[in-house]
Short mmCIF file of C-alpha atoms in Angstrom, two decimals:
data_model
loop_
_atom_site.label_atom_id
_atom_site.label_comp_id
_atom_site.label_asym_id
_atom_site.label_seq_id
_atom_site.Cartn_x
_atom_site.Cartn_y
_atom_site.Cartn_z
CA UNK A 1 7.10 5.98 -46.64
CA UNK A 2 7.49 4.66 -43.50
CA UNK A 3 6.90 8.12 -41.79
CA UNK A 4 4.17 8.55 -43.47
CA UNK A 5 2.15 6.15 -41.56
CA UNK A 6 3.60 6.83 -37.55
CA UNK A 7 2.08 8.08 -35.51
CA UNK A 8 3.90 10.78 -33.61
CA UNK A 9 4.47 10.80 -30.25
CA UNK A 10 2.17 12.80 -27.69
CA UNK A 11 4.56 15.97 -25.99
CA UNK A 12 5.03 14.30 -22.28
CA UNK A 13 3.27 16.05 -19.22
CA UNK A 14 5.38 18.66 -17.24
CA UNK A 15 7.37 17.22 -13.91
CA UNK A 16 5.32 17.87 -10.59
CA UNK A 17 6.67 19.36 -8.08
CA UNK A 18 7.34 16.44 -4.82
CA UNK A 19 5.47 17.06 -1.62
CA UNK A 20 6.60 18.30 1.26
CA UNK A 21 7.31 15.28 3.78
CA UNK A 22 5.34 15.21 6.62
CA UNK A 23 6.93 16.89 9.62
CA UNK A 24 9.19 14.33 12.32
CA UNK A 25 8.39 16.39 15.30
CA UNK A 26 5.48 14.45 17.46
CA UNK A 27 3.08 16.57 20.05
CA UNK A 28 3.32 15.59 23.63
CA UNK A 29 -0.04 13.49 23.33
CA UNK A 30 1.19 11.14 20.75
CA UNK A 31 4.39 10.75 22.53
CA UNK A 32 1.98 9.96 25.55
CA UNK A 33 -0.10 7.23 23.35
CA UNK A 34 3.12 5.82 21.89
CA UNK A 35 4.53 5.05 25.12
CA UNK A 36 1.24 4.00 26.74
CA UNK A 37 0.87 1.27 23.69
CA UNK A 38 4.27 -0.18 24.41
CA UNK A 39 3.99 -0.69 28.27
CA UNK A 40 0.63 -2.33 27.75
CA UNK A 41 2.11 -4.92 25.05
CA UNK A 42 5.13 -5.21 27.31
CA UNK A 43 2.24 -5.96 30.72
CA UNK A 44 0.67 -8.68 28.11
CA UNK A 45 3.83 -9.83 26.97
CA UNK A 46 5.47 -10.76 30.35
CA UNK A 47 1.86 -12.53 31.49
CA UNK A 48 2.22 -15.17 28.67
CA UNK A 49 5.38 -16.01 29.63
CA UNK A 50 4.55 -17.78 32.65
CA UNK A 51 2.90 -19.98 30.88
CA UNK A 52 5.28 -21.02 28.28
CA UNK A 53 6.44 -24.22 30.05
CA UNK A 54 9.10 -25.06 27.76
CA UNK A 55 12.17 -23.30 26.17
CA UNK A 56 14.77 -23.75 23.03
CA UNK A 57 15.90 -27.17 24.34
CA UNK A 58 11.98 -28.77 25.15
CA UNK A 59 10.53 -29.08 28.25
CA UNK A 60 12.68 -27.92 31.26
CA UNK A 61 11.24 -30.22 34.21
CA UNK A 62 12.13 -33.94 34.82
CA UNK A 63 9.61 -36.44 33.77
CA UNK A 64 7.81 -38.70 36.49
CA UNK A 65 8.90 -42.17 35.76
CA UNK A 66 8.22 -44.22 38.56
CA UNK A 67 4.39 -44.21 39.32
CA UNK A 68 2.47 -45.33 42.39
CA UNK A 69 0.47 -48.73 41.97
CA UNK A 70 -2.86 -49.16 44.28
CA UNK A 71 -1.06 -52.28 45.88
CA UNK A 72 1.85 -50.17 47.48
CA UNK A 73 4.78 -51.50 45.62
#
């Protein structure tokens, strides 16, 4: 009885085939942009740095301690 009242089962769709990956080999243009793109992010990378003023450790310079008073001491 308990047949009776199953549905069965739809037949599963047939297996696709898999596409054909996309080919590795780059045209001399796109090598062109590629390497373009990295020397321009390398130009805008080394410009920050002189600005970064301190590294791992903090900030590299010595701190001014002693300051000048307006009576010359």
């Amino acid at each position: 009885m308990g047949s009776l009242f199953k549905p069965k089962m739809p037949p599963l769709p047939p297996v696709q085939p898999l596409p054909e990956p996309p080919s590795a080999e780059l045209s001399q243009e796109e090598k062109d942009a590629i390497a373009a793109e990295k020397r321009e992010m390398e130009r805008k990378r080394k410009g920050r740095k002189s600005t970064i003023l301190t590294g791992p450790l903090g900030v590299e310079q010595e701190a001014e301690t002693e300051n000048k008073t307006l009576l010359g001491s």
